Coordinates of C-alpha atoms in Angstrom, one line a residue:
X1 CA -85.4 -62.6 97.4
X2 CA -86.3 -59.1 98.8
X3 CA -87.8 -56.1 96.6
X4 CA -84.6 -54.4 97.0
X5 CA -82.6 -57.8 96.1
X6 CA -84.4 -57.6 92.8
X7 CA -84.2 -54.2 91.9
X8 CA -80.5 -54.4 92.8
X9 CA -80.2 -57.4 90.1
X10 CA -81.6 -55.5 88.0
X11 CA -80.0 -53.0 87.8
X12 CA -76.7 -54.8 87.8
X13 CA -78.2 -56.6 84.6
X14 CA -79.4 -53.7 82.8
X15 CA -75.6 -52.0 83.9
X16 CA -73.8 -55.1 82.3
X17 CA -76.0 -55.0 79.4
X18 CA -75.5 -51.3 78.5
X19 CA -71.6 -52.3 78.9
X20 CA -71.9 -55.0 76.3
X21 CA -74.3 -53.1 74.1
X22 CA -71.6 -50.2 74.3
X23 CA -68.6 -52.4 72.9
X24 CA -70.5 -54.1 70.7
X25 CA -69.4 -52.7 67.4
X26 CA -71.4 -54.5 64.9
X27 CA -73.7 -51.9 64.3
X28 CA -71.7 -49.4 64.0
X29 CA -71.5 -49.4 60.2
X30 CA -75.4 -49.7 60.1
X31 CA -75.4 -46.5 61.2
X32 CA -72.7 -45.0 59.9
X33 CA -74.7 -45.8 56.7
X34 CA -77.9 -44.5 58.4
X35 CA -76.0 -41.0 58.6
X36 CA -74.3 -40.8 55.2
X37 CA -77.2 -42.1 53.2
X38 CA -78.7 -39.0 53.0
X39 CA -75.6 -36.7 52.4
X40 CA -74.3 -39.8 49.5
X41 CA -77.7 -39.1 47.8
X42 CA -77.8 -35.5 47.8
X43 CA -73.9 -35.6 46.3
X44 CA -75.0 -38.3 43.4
X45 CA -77.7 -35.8 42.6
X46 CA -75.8 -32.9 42.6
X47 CA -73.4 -34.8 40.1
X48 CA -76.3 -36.0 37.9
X49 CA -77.7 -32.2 37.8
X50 CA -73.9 -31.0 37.1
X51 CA -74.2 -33.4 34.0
X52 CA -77.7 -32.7 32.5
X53 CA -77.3 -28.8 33.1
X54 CA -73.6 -29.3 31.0
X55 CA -75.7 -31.4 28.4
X56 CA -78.3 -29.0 28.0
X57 CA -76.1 -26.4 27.5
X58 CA -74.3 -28.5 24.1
X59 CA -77.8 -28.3 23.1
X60 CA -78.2 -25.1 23.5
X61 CA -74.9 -24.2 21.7
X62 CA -76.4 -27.3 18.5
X63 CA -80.0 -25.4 18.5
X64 CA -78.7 -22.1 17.7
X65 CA -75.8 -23.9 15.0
X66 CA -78.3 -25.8 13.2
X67 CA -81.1 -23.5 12.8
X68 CA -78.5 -20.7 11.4
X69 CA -77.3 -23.4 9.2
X70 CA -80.4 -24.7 7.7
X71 CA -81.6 -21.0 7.6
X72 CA -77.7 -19.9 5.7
X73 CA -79.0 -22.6 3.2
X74 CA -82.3 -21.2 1.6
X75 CA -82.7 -18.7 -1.0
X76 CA -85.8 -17.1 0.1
X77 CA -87.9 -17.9 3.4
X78 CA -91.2 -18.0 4.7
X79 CA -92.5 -17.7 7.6
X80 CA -94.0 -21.2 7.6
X81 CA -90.2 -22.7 6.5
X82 CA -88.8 -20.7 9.9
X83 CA -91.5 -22.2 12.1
X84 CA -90.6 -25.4 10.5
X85 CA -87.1 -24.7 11.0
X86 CA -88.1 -23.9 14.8
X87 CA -89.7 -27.3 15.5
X88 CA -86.4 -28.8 14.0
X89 CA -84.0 -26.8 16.3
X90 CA -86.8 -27.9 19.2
X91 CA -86.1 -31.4 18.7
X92 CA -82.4 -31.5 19.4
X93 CA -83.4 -30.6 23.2
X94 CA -85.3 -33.9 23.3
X95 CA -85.7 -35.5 25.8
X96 CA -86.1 -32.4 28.2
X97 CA -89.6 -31.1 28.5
X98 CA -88.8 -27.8 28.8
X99 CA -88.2 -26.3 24.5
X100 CA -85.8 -23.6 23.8
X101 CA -87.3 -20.4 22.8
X102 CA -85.5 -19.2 19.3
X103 CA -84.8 -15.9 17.1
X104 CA -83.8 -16.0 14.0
X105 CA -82.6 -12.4 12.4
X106 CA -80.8 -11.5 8.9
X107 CA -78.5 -8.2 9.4
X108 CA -77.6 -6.3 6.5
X109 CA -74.0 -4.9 6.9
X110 CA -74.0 -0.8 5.1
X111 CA -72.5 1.8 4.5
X112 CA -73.3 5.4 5.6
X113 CA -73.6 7.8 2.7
X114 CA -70.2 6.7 1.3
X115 CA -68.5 7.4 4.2
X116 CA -66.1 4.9 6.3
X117 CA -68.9 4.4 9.0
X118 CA -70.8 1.0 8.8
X119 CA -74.0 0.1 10.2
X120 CA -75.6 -3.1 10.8
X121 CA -79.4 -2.9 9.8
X122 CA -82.3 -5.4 11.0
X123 CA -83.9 -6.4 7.5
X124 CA -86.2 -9.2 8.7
X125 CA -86.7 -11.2 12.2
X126 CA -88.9 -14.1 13.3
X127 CA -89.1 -15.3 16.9
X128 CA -91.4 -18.0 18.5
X129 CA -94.1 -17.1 20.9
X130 CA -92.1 -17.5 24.3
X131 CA -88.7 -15.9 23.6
X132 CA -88.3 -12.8 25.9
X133 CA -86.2 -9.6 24.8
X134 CA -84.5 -8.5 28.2
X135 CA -84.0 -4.9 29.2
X136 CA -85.2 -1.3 28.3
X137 CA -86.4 -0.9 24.8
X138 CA -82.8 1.4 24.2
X139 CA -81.3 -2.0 25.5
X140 CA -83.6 -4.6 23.2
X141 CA -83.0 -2.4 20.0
X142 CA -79.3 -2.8 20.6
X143 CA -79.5 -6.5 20.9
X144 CA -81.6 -6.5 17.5
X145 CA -78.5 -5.3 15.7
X146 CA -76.2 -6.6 17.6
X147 CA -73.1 -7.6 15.0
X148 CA -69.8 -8.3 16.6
X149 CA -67.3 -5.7 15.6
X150 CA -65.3 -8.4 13.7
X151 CA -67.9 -8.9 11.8
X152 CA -68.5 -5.7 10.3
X153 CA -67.7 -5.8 7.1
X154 CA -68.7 -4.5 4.0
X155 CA -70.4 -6.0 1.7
X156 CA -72.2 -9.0 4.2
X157 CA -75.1 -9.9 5.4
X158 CA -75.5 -12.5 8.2
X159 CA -78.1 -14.5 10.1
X160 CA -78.3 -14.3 13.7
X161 CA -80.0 -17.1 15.6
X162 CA -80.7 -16.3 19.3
X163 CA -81.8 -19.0 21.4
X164 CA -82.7 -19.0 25.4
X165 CA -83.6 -21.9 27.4
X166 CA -84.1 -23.0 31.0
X167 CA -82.7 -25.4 32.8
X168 CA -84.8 -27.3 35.6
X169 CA -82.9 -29.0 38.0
X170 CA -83.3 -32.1 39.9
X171 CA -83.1 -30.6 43.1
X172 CA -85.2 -28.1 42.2
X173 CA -86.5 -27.5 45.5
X174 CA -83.0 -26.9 46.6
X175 CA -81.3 -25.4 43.0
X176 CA -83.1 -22.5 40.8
X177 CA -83.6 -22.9 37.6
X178 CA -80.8 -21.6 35.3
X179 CA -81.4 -19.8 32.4
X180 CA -79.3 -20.2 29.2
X181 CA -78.3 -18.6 26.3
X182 CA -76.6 -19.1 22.1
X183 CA -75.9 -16.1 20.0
X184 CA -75.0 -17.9 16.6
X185 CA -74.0 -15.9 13.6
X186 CA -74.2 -17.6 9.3
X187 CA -73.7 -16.5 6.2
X188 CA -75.9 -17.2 3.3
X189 CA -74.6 -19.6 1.1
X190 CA -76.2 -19.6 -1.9
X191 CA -77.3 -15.9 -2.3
X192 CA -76.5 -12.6 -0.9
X193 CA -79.4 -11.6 0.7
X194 CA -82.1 -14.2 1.9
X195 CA -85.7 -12.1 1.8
X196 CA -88.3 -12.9 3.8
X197 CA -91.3 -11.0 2.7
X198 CA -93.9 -11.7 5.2
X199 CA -91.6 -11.3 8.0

């Protein structure tokens, strides 16, 4: 057999080879798999992110409910009790590392020199160390006596809890962080006013 006899068989075999190989469809589903792998995973994290950011934000919603509640329940506070009350509200985000960041306010609803005008006044406020008042100072003394108009009433006083939180993805590489917010209003049960002195 001649160099050229060779090559030609060759490439005859490599031609009917190639032909086979290209009908063959048993590996086509190996990578058909090979391509959606990636694109399945991304989805089923996506969905799992969807889930925990919708969890997180129930818990959001329970912080600011319970810490109003237990706060609507005392008498008189200190700051010690609200701190305490803090770590409690913290809890409920368990297990996420990341803890909400909390406000708690009492609002006195008055009125103005015996006229029909009511005003809402700040009478004490505790916050903990890493809750951020957004905006210009006109805009951060309108959210410290904030009072929905509903509200407004004559004679109450309420307690507004204020709690902001941030949400850390799974992808977040991909997915910023999302920041989340509670405004909870209460009433105090047992007494009128609830005093905090060294607020």
């Amino acid at each position: 057999m001649t160099l050229t006899g060779s090559l030609r068989k060759f490439c005859v075999n490599i031609f009917a080879l190639s032909r086979k190989f290209s009908k063959d469809e048993r590996g086509i589903s190996a990578v058909e798999f090979a391509l959606l792998l990636p694109v399945m995973i991304f989805i089923y994290a996506g969905v799992a992110d969807v889930s925990r950011g919708v969890d997180a934000n129930r818990k959001v919603n329970r912080v600011a409910s319970v810490v109003g509640d237990l706060v609507s329940r005392q008498i008189s506070v200190l700051p010690a009790q609200l701190d305490d009350i803090f770590t409690i509200g913290s809890t409920i985000m368990f297990p996420s590392v990341t803890k909400p960041e909390m406000r708690i306010s009492f609002l006195r609803v008055e009125r103005v020199n015996n006229s029909n005008k009511l005003v809402v006044r700040l009478d004490w406020s505790r916050k903990t160390p890493g809750f951020i008042e957004k905006g210009n100072p006109k805009e951060q003394q309108a959210k410290r006596d904030y009072l929905p108009e509903k509200l407004r009433q004559e004679p109450m006083n309420y307690i507004r809890v204020e709690t902001q939180y941030t949400y850390i993805p799974l992808l977040s590489s991909v997915l910023p962080n999302i920041d989340m917010e509670e405004i909870y209003f209460a009433s105090p049960r047992y007494s009128d006013v609830i005093p905090c002195p060294q607020c």
